[in-house]
Short mmCIF file of C-alpha atoms in Angstrom, two decimals:
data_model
loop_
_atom_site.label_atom_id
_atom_site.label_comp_id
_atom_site.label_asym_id
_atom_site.label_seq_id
_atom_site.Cartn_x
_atom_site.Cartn_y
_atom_site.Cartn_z
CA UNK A 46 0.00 0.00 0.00
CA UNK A 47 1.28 3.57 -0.98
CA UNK A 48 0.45 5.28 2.41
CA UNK A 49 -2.17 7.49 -0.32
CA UNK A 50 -5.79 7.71 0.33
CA UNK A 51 -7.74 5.59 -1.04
CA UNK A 52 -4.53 3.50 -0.88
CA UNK A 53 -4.12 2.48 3.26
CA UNK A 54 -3.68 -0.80 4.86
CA UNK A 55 -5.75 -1.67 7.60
CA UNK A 56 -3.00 -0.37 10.02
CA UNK A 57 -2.02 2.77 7.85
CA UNK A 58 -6.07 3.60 8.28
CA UNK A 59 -5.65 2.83 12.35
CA UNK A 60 -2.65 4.76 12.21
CA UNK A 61 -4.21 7.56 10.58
CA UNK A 62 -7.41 7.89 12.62
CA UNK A 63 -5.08 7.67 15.68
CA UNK A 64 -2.52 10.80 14.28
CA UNK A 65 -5.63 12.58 13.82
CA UNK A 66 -6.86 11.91 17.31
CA UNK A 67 -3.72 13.16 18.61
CA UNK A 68 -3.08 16.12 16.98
CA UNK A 69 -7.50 16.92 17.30
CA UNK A 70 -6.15 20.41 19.88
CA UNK A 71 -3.90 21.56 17.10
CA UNK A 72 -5.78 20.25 13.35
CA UNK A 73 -8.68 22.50 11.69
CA UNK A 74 -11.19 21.40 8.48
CA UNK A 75 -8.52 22.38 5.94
CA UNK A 76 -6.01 19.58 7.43
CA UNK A 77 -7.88 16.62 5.79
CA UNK A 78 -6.20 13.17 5.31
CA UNK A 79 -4.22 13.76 2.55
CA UNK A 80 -2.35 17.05 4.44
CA UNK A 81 -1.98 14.08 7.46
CA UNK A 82 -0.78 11.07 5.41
CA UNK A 83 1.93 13.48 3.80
CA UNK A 84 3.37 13.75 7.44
CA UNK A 85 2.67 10.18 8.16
CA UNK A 86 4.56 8.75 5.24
CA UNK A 87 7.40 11.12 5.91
CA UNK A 88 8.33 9.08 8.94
CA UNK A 89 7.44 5.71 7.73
CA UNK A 90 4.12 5.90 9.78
CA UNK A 91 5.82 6.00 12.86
CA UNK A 92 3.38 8.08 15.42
CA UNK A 93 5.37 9.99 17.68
CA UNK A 94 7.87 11.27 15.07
CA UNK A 95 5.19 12.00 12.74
CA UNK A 96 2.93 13.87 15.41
CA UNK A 97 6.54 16.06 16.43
CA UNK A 98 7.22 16.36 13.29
CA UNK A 99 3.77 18.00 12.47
CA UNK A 100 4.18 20.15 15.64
CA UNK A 101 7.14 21.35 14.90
CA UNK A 102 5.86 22.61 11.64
CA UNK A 103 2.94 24.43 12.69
CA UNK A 104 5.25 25.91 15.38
CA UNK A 105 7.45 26.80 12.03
CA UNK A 106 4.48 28.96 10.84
CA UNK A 107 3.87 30.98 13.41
CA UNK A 108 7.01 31.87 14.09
CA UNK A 109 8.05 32.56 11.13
CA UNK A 110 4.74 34.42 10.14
CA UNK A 111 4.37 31.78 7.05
CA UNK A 112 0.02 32.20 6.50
CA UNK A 113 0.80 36.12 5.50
CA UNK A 114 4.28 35.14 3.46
CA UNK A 115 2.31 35.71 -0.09
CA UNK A 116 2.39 38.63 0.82
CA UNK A 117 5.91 39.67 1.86
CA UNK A 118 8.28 41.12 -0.70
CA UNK A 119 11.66 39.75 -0.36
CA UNK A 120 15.36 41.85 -0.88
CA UNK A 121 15.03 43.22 -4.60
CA UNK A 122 18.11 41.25 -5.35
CA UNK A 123 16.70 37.85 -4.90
CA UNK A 124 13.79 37.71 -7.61
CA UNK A 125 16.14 40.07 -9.87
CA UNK A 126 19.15 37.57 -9.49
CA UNK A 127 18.42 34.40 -7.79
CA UNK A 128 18.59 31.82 -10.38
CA UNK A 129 14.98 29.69 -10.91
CA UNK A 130 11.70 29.91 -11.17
CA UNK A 131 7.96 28.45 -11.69
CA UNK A 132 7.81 27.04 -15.41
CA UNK A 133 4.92 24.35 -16.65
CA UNK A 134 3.27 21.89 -15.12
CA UNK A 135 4.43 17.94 -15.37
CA UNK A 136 2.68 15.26 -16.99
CA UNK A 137 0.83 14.60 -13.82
CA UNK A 138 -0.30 18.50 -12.81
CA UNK A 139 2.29 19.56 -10.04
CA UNK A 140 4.82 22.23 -11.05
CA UNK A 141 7.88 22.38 -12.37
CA UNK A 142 10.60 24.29 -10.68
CA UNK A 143 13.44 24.81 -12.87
CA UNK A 144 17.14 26.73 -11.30
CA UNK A 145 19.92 27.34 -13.46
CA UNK A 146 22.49 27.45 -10.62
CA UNK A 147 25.36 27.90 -12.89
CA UNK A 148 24.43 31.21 -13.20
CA UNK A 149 24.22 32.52 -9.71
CA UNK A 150 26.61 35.51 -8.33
CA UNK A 151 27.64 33.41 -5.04
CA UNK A 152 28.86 36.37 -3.25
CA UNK A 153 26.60 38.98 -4.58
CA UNK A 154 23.79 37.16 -3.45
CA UNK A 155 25.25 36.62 0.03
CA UNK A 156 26.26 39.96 0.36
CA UNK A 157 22.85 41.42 -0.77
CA UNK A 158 20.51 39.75 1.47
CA UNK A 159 20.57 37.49 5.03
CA UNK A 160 20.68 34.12 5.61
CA UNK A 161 17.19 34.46 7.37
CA UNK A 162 15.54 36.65 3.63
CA UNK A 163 17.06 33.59 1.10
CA UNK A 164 15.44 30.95 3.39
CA UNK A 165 11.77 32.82 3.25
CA UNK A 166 12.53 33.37 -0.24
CA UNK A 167 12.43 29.89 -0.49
CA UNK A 168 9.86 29.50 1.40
CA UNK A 169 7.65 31.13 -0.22
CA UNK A 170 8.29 29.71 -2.97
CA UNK A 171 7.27 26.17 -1.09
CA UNK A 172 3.81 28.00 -0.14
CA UNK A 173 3.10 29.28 -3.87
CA UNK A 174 3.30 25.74 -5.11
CA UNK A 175 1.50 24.45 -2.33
CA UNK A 176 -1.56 26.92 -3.47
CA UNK A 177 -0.81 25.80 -7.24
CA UNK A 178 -1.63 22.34 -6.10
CA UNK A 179 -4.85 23.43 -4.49
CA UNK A 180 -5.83 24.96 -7.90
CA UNK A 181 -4.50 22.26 -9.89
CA UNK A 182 -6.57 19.82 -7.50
CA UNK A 183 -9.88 21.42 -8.51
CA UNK A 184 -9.04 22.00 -12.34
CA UNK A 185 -7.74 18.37 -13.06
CA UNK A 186 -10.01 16.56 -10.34
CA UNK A 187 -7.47 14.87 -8.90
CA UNK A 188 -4.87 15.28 -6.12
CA UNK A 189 -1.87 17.02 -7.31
CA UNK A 190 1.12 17.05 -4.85
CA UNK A 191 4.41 17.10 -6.67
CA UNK A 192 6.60 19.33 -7.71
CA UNK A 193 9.46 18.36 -10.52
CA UNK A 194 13.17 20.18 -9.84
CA UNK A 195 15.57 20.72 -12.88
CA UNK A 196 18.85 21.84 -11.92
CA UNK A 197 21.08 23.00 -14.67
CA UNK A 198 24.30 23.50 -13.64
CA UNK A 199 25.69 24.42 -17.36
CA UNK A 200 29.01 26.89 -16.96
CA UNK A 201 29.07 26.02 -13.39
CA UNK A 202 32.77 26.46 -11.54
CA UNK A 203 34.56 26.41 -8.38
CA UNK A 204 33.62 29.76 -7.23
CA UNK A 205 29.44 28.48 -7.16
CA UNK A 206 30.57 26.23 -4.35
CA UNK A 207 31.33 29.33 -1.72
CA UNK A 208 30.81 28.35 1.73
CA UNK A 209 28.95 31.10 3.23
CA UNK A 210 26.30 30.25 0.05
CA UNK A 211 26.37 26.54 0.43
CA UNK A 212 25.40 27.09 4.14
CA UNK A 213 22.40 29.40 3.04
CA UNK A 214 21.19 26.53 0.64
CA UNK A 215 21.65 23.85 3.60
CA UNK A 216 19.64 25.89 5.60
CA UNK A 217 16.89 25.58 3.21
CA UNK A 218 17.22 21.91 2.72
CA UNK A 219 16.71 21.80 6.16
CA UNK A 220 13.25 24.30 6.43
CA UNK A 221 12.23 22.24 3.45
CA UNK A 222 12.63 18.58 4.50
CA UNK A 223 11.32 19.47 8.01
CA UNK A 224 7.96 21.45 6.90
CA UNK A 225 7.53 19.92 3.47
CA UNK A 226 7.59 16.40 3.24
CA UNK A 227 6.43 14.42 0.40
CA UNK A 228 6.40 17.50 -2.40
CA UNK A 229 8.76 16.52 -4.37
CA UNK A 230 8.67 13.89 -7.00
CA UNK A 231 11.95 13.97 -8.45
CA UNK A 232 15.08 16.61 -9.24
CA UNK A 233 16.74 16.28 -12.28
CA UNK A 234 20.31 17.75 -12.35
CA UNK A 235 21.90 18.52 -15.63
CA UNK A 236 25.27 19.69 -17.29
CA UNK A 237 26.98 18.62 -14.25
CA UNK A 238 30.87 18.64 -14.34
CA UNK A 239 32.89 16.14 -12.16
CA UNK A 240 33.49 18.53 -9.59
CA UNK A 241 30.05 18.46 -8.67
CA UNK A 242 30.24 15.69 -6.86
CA UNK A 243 32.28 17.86 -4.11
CA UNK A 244 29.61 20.35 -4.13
CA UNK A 245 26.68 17.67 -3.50
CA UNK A 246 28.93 16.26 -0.53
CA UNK A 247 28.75 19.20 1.36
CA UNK A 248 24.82 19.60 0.61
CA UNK A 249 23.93 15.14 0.65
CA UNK A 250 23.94 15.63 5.30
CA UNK A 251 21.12 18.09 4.58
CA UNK A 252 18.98 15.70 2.61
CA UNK A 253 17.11 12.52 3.55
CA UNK A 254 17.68 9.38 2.31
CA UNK A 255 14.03 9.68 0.55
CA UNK A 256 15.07 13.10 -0.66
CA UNK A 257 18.46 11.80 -1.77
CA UNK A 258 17.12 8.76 -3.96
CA UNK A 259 15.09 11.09 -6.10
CA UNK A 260 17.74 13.12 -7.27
CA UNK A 261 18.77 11.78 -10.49
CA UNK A 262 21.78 13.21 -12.77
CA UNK A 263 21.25 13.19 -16.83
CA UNK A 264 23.72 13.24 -19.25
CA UNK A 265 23.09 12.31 -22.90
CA UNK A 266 19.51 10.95 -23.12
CA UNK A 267 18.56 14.20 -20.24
CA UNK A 268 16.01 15.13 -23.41
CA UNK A 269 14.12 11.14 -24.02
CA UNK A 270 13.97 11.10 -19.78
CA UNK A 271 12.58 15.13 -19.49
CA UNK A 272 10.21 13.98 -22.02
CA UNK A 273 8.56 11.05 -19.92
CA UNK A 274 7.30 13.76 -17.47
CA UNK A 275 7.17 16.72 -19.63
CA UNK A 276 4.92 17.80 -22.40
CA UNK A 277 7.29 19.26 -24.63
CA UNK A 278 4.99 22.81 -24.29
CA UNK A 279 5.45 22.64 -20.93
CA UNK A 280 9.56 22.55 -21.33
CA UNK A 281 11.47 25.34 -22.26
CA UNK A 282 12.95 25.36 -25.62
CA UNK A 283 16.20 25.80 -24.37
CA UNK A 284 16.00 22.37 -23.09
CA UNK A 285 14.52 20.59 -26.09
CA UNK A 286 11.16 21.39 -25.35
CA UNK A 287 8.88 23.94 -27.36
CA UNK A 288 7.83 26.54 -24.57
CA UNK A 289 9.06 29.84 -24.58
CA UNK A 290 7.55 33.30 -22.76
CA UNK A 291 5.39 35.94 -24.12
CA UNK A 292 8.72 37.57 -25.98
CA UNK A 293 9.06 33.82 -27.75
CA UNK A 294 12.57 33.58 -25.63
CA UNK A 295 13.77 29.75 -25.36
CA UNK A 296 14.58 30.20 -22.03
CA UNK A 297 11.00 31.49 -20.55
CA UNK A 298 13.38 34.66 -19.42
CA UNK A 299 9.49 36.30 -18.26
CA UNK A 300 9.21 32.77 -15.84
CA UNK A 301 12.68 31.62 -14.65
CA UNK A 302 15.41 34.26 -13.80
CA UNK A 303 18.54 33.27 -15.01
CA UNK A 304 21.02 35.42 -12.83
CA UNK A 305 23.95 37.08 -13.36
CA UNK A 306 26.30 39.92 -11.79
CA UNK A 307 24.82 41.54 -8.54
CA UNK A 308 25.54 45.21 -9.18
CA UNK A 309 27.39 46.27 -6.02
CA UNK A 310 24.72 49.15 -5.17
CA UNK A 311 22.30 46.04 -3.74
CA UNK A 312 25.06 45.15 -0.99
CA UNK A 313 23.49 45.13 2.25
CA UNK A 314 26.05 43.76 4.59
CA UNK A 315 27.52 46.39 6.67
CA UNK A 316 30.40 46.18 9.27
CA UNK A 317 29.14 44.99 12.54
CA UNK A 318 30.94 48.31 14.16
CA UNK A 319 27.97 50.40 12.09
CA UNK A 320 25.69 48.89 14.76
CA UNK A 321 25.23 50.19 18.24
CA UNK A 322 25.26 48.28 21.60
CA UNK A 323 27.74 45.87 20.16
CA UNK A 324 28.95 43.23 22.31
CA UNK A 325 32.28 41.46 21.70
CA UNK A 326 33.04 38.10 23.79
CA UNK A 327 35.99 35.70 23.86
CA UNK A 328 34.98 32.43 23.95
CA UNK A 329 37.41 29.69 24.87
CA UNK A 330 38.11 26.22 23.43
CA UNK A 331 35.48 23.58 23.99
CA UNK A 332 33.03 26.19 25.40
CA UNK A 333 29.23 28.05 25.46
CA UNK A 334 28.49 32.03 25.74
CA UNK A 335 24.66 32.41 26.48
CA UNK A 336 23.02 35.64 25.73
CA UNK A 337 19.45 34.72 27.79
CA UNK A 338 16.56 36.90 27.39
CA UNK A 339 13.45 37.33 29.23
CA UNK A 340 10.30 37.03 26.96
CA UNK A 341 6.93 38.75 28.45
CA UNK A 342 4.73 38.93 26.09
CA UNK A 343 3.94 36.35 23.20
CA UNK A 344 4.78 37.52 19.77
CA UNK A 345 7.55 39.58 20.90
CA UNK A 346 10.29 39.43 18.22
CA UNK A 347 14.11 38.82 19.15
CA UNK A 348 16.87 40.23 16.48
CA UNK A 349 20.76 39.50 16.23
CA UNK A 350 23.65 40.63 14.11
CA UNK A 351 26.88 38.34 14.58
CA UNK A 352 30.32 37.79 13.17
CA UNK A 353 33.43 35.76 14.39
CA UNK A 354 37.17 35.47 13.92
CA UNK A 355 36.63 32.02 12.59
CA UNK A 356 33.22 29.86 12.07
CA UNK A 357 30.93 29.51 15.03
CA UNK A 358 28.36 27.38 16.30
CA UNK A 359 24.80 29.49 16.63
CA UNK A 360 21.36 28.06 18.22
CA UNK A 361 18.13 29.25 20.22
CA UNK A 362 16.36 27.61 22.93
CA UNK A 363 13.94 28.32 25.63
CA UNK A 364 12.76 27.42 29.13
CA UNK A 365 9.77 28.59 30.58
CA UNK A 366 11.28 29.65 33.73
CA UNK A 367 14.06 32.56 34.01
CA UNK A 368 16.23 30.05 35.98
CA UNK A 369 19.73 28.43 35.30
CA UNK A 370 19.47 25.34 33.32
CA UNK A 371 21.49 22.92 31.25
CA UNK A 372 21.10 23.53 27.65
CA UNK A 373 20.05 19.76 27.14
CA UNK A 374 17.30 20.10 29.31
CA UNK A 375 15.72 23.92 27.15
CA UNK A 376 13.77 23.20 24.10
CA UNK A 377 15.20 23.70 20.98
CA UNK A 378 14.00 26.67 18.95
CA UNK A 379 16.14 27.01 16.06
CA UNK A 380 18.94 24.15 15.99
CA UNK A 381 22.69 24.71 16.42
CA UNK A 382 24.51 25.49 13.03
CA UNK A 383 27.95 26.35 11.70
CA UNK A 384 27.68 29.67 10.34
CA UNK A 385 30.77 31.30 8.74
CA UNK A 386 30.05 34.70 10.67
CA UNK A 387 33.97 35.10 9.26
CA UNK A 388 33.42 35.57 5.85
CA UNK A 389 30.31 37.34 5.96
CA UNK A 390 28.17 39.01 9.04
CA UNK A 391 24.79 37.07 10.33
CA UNK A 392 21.74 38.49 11.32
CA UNK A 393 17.91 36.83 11.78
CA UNK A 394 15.10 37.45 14.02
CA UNK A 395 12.24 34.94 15.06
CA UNK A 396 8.82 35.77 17.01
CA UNK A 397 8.38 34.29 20.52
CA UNK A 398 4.72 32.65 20.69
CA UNK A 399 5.41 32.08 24.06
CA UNK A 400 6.82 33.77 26.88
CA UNK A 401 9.75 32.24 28.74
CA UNK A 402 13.21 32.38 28.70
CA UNK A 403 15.30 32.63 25.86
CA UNK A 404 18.68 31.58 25.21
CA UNK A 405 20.78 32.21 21.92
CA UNK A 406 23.74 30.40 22.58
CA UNK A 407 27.44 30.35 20.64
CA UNK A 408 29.65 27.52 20.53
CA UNK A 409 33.33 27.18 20.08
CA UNK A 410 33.93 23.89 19.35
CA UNK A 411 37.75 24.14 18.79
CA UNK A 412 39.93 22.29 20.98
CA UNK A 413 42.81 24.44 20.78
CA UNK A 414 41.89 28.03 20.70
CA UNK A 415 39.50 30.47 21.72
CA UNK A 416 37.31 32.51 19.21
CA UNK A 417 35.92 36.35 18.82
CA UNK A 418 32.32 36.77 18.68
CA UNK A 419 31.22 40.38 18.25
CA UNK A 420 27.07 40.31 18.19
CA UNK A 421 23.98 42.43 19.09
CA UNK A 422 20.91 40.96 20.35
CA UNK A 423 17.77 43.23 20.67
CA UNK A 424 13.96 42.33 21.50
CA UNK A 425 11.15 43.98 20.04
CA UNK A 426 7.52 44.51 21.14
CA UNK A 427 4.54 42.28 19.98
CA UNK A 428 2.30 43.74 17.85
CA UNK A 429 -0.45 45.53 19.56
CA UNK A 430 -3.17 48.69 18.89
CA UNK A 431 0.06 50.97 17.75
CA UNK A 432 1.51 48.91 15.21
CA UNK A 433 -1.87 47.57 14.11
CA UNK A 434 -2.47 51.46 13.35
CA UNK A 435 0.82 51.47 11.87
CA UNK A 436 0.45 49.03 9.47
CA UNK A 437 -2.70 51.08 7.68
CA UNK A 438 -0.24 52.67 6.47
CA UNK A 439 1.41 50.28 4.82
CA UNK A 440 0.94 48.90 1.18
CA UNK A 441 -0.15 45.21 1.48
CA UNK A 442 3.10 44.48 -1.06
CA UNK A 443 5.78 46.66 0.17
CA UNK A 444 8.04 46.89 3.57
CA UNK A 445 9.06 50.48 4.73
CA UNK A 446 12.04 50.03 6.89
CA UNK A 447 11.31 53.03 8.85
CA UNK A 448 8.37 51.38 9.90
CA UNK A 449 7.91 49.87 13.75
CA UNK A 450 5.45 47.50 12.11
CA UNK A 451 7.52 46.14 8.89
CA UNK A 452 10.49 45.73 10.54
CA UNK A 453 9.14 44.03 13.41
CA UNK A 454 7.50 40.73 10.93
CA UNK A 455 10.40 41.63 8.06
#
């Protein structure tokens, strides 16, 4: 049995009833058995890692503000310059996603935009499909609830593979295997050299094994195995199909942005010593700094801006009590990560549903030498009757940073 519905084994259907029974305080009419088997079959129908698995995500959402993402715009740079984009549909009604990563300007996107701004990017991305499938759903009559990847890595070279990058593009792996499991049906790389297989080391941890298995490389029949999913007017020209945009271009230019050179004027990432209150810590070998924060309200939003001699470890937890604790005993709020706060300066910011204590936390995991962390942490009120006000006067589809309200949800 598939795990589908209309496709369940007596247990799977047990299963299923007894996931929705768990989960009955957190579930409402739109999350109907297909939305539950997709988290089910993620984790092999196991219950408890499928029920915190589901948690987690809907956690995910409301802290990161996903239900009104639609309607965020992102850094100019990204849609202007971030290679890929929505083109087609497949043979079986989900989208296709193509990327031409070859193309990318590694460290003008980096230096244009936050870790925290490429992984909504993304995300949003992972919500517009999610409505296409809705849409899709009611036009074909049918579930549709896959999405096909083409990654064309033609004139790709060693300079694509730049650490600070790769880490923003793990970080999405992760936000996308942990809040959207089962979308896609397969990810076709193409015009990959033999150095890719360097590249795809560094990315393969971030990946399940599920995830892993689907990703398939073409070489010389990539056109006969395109074709077995793809109309040919659903493919782009430029890769054998007959589609092209409303200009007749071969490379649907009007759906897919193809990169190139970040003009220096959309650089974003200032010094660290532009930024007031900055706080600079040594950290020895083999050892923690805690910055710990006490949360009031719910929805209150804590900000940080980071960088480090060398490559540090950065996570977020919380306890509900302001009260000394182990950090294996807090919960964890956004996992510990390497970030290469060397090369280029971090910053992020994530709403509190809950009140509690806080603790952003910075590792040195070096057993020789201590490490440099300079970083400012700030916390920023919920949004109440002011900001509410506030936000009248702002356009549904722009951000003013001036504005309490915008640059409180970013």
């Amino acid at each position: 049995m598939s795990g589908r519905v209309g496709d369940l084994s007596e247990q799977q259907q047990k299963k299923l009833n007894e996931f929705r029974q768990n989960l009955s305080d957190d579930l409402s009419p739109r999350h109907d058995d297909h939305y539950l088997l997709r988290w089910l079959r993620a984790r092999k129908f196991d219950l408890s890692k499928s029920e915190k698995m589901l948690r987690d995500h809907l956690i995910f959402r409301k802290q990161m503000n996903i239900d009104g993402i639609l309607d965020w715009n992102p850094p100019e740079v990204l849609p202007k310059y971030m290679p890929g984009g929505i083109c087609g549909h497949h043979k079986d009604g989900g989208i296709i996603w193509i990327e031409p990563y070859g193309r990318i300007d590694p460290k003008g996107i980096v230096r244009s935009c936050n870790k925290s701004d490429f992984v909504r990017y993304k995300t949003k991305f992972c919500e517009i499909i999610l409505k296409d499938f809705q849409e899709q759903s009611k036009k074909l009559g049918k579930i549709v609830d896959d999405v096909i990847v083409i990654v064309d890595l033609d004139t790709i070279e060693y300079h694509h593979i730049w650490q600070p990058l790769v880490d923003a593009y793990n970080a999405a792996f992760t936000m996308f295997e942990a809040n959207y499991p089962e979308v896609l049906k397969i990810c076709f790389v193409l015009n990959a050299p033999s150095m890719v297989s360097a590249g795809f080391s560094l990315i393969k941890p971030f990946l399940s094994e599920d995830t892993t298995h689907k990703i398939k490389f073409l070489k010389s029949n990539q056109l006969q195995v395109l074709l077995e999913y793809i109309d040919p007017d659903q493919l782009p020209k430029a890769y054998g199909g007959t589609r092209t945009d409303s200009n007749g271009c071969p490379q649907c230019k009007d759906e897919i942005c193809w990169g190139g050179k970040v003009p220096r004027s959309y650089y974003v990432n200032k010094e660290l010593q532009e930024i007031e209150n900055l706080q600079k810590v040594s950290i020895p070998s083999k050892s923690s700094h805690y910055v710990k924060l006490e949360i009031t309200e719910e929805n209150s939003v804590i900000s940080w801006d980071f960088n480090s001699d060398e490559a540090i470890i950065f996570g977020i937890f919380k306890k509900n009590k302001a009260e000394k604790e182990k950090e294996k005993d807090l919960k964890i709020i956004q996992s510990k990560a390497k970030y290469n706060s060397n090369q280029v300066p971090e910053s992020g910011k994530i709403v509190c549903i809950q009140v509690g204590l806080y603790v952003l936390t910075f590792e040195n995991t070096n057993i020789l030498q201590s490490k440099s962390v300079r970083y400012n942490v700030e916390v920023r009120p919920p949004m109440n009757e002011n900001t509410t006000k506030a936000k009248e006067h702002c356009n549904e589809t722009s951000v003013h940073p001036s504005c309490n309200h915008c640059s409180a949800i970013g």
